[in-house]
Coordinates of C-alpha atoms in Angstrom, one line a residue:
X1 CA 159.9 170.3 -104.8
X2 CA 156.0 170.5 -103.1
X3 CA 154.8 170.4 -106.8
X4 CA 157.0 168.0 -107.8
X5 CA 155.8 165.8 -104.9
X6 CA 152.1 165.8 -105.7
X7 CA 153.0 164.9 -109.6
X8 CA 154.4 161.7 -108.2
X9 CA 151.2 161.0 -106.0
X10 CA 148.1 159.2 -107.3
X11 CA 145.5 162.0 -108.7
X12 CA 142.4 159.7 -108.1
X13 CA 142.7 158.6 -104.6
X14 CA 140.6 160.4 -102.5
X15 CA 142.4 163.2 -100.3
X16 CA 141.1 161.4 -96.9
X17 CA 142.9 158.0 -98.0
X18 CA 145.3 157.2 -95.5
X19 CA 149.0 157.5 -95.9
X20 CA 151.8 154.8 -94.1
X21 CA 155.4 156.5 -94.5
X22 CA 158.3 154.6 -93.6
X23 CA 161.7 156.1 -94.3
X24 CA 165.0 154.4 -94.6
X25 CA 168.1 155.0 -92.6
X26 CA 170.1 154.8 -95.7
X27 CA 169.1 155.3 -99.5
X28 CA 168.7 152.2 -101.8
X29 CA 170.7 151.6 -104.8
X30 CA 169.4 151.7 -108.1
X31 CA 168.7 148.4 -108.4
X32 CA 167.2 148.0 -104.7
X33 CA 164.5 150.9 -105.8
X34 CA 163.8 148.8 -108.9
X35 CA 163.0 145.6 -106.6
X36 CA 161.5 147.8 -103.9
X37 CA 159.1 149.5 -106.2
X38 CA 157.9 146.4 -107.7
X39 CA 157.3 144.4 -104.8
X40 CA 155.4 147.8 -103.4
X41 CA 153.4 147.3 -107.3
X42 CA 152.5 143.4 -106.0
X43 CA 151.9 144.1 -103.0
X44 CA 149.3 146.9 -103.5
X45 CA 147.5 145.4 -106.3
X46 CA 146.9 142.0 -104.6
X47 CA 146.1 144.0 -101.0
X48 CA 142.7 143.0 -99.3
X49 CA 140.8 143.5 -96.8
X50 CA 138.1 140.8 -95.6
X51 CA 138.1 139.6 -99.0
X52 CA 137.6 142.7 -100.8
X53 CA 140.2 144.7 -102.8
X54 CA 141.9 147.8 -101.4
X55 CA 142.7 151.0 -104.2
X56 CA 146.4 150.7 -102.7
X57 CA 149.6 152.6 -104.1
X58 CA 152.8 152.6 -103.2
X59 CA 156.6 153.5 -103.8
X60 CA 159.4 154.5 -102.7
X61 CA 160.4 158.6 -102.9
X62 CA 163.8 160.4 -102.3
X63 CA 165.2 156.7 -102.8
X64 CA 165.1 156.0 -99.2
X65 CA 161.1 156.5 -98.1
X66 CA 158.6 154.1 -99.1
X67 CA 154.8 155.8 -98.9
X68 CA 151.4 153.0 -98.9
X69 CA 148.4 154.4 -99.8
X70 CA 145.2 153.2 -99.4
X71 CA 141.7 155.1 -100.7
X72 CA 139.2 154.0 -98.0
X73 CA 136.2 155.5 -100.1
X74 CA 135.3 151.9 -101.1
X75 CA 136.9 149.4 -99.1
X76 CA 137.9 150.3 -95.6
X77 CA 141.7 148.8 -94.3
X78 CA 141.7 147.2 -91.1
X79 CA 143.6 145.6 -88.8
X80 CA 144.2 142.2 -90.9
X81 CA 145.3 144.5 -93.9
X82 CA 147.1 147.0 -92.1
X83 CA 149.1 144.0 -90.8
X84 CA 150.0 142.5 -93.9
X85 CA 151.3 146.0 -95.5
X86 CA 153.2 146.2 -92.2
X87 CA 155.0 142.6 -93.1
X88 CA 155.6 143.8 -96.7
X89 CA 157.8 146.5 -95.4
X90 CA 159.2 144.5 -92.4
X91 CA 160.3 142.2 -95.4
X92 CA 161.7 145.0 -97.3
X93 CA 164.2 145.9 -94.3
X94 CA 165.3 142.2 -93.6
X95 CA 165.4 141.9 -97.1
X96 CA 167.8 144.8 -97.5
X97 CA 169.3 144.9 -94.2
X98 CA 167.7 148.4 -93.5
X99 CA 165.7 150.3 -90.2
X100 CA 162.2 151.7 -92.1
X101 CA 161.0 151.6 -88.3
X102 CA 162.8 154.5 -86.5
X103 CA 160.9 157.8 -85.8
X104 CA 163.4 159.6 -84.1
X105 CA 165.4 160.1 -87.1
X106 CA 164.7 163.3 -89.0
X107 CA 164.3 163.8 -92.7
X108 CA 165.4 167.1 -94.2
X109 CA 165.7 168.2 -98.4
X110 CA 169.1 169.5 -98.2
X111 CA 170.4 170.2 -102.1
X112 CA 167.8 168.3 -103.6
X113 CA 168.9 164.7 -101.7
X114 CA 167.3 163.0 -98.1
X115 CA 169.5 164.0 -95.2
X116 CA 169.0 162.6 -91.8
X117 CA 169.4 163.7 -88.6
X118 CA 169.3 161.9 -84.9
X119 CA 166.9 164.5 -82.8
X120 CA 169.6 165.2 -80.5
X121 CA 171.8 166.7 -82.9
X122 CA 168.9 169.4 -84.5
X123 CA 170.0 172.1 -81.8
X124 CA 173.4 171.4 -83.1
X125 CA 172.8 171.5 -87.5
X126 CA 170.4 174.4 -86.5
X127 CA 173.5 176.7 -84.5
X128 CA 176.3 175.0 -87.4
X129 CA 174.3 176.2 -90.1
X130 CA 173.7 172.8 -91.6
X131 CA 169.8 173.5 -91.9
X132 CA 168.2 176.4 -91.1
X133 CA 164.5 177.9 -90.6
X134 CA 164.0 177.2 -94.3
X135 CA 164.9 174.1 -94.8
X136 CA 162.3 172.0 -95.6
X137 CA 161.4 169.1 -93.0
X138 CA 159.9 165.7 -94.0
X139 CA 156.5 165.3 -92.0
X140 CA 156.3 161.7 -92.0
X141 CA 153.2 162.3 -88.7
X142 CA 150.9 162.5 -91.6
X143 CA 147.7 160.1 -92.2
X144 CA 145.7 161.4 -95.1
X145 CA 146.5 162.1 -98.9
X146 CA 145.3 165.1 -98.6
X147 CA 147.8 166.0 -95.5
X148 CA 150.6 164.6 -97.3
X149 CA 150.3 166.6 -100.8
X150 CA 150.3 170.1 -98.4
X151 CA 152.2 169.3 -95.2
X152 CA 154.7 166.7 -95.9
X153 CA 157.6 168.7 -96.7
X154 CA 157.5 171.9 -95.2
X155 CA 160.1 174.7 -93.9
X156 CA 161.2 173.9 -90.5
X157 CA 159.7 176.7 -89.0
X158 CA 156.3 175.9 -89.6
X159 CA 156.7 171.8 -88.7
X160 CA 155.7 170.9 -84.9
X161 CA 159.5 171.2 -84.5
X162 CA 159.5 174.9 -84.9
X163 CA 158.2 175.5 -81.1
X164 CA 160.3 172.1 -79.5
X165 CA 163.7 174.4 -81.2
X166 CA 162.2 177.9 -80.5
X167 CA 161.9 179.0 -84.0
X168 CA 158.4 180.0 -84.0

C-alpha cells in the first residue's frame, strides 16, 4: 500500500516540498473525484505566488483525501498562496457539502478502503478488535514530500498515537 502510495506521488518534486492534506468525512462518488481532480489540475497549474508560478500538484487519494503539493525549490508559497489553495478546498466542501477541515477524525486502511474514526472511540475499535496495532494509520501531521512518501501511512503502533493508547 506504502509503494503504491509513492507511485501516485509526483517523482520530481523535491522531498522538502510541503504537503497540505485535507481528508473528507465521507468518500466522493465517482463523478465527484472526476470534478474534484480537475479543479485540484486548475487550480495547481494556475497557483502563484507574488506573481510567480508555484510547481503545485494535487489530487484526491483513497477517494476521500485531497493532498496539495507545492515544490518550494524555486518559488517559495506564502501567505497570499497558501490562502488561495485554502479557498480552493473550502470551495470543494461547499461545493460538495463535505467537512475537509476536521482533525479529530482519524483515518485508518482497513481492507483496502478509508475508515474513520471519532478519537473518542479508538480505545473502543482498539479493545473490539476493529483495528489493531497493525493497522495502518493515516498521518495526515505531515508537512514535507519526503515525510509523506515514509510516514503517512504507518502501523498504529508506531504513529504518535501509539503512546496516547499505550501501545508502545
Amino acid at each position: 500500500m506504502k509503494q503504491e502510495i509513492k507511485q501516485l506521488l509526483p517523482a520530481d518534486f523535491h522531498p522538502s516540498s510541503r504537503v497540505w492534506i485535507y481528508q473528507s468525512n465521507r468518500p466522493f462518488s465517482e463523478k465527484e473525484k472526476l470534478e474534484i481532480n480537475e479543479q485540484l489540475h486548475q487550480f495547481t497549474s494556475q497557483w502563484n505566488a507574488h506573481g510567480a508560478p508555484v510547481k503545485g500538484w494535487g489530487q484526491l487519494l483513497f477517494d476521500q483525501v485531497i493532498v496539495l503539493i507545492a515544490d518550494e525549490s524555486n518559488v517559495g508559497v506564502s501567505g497570499c498562496s497558501t490562502d488561495s489553495s485554502v479557498r480552493i478546498v473550502k470551495s470543494i466542501e461547499r461545493q460538495y457539502e463535505v467537512n475537509l477541515f476536521d482533525r479529530l477524525s482519524l483515518a485508518f486502511v482497513v481492507k483496502d478502503k478509508l475508515q474513520l474514526l471519532p478519537m473518542a472511540q479508538l480505545q473502543y475499535a482498539l479493545e473490539k478488535g476493529f483495528i489493531d496495532e497493525n493497522t495502518l494509520y493515516v498521518n495526515n501531521t505531515v508537512l514535507t514530500l519526503g515525510e509523506m512518501k515514509e510516514k503517512w501511512l504507518l502501523p498504529l503502533k508506531e504513529s504518535w498515537l501509539a503512546k496516547k493508547f499505550s501501545l508502545a
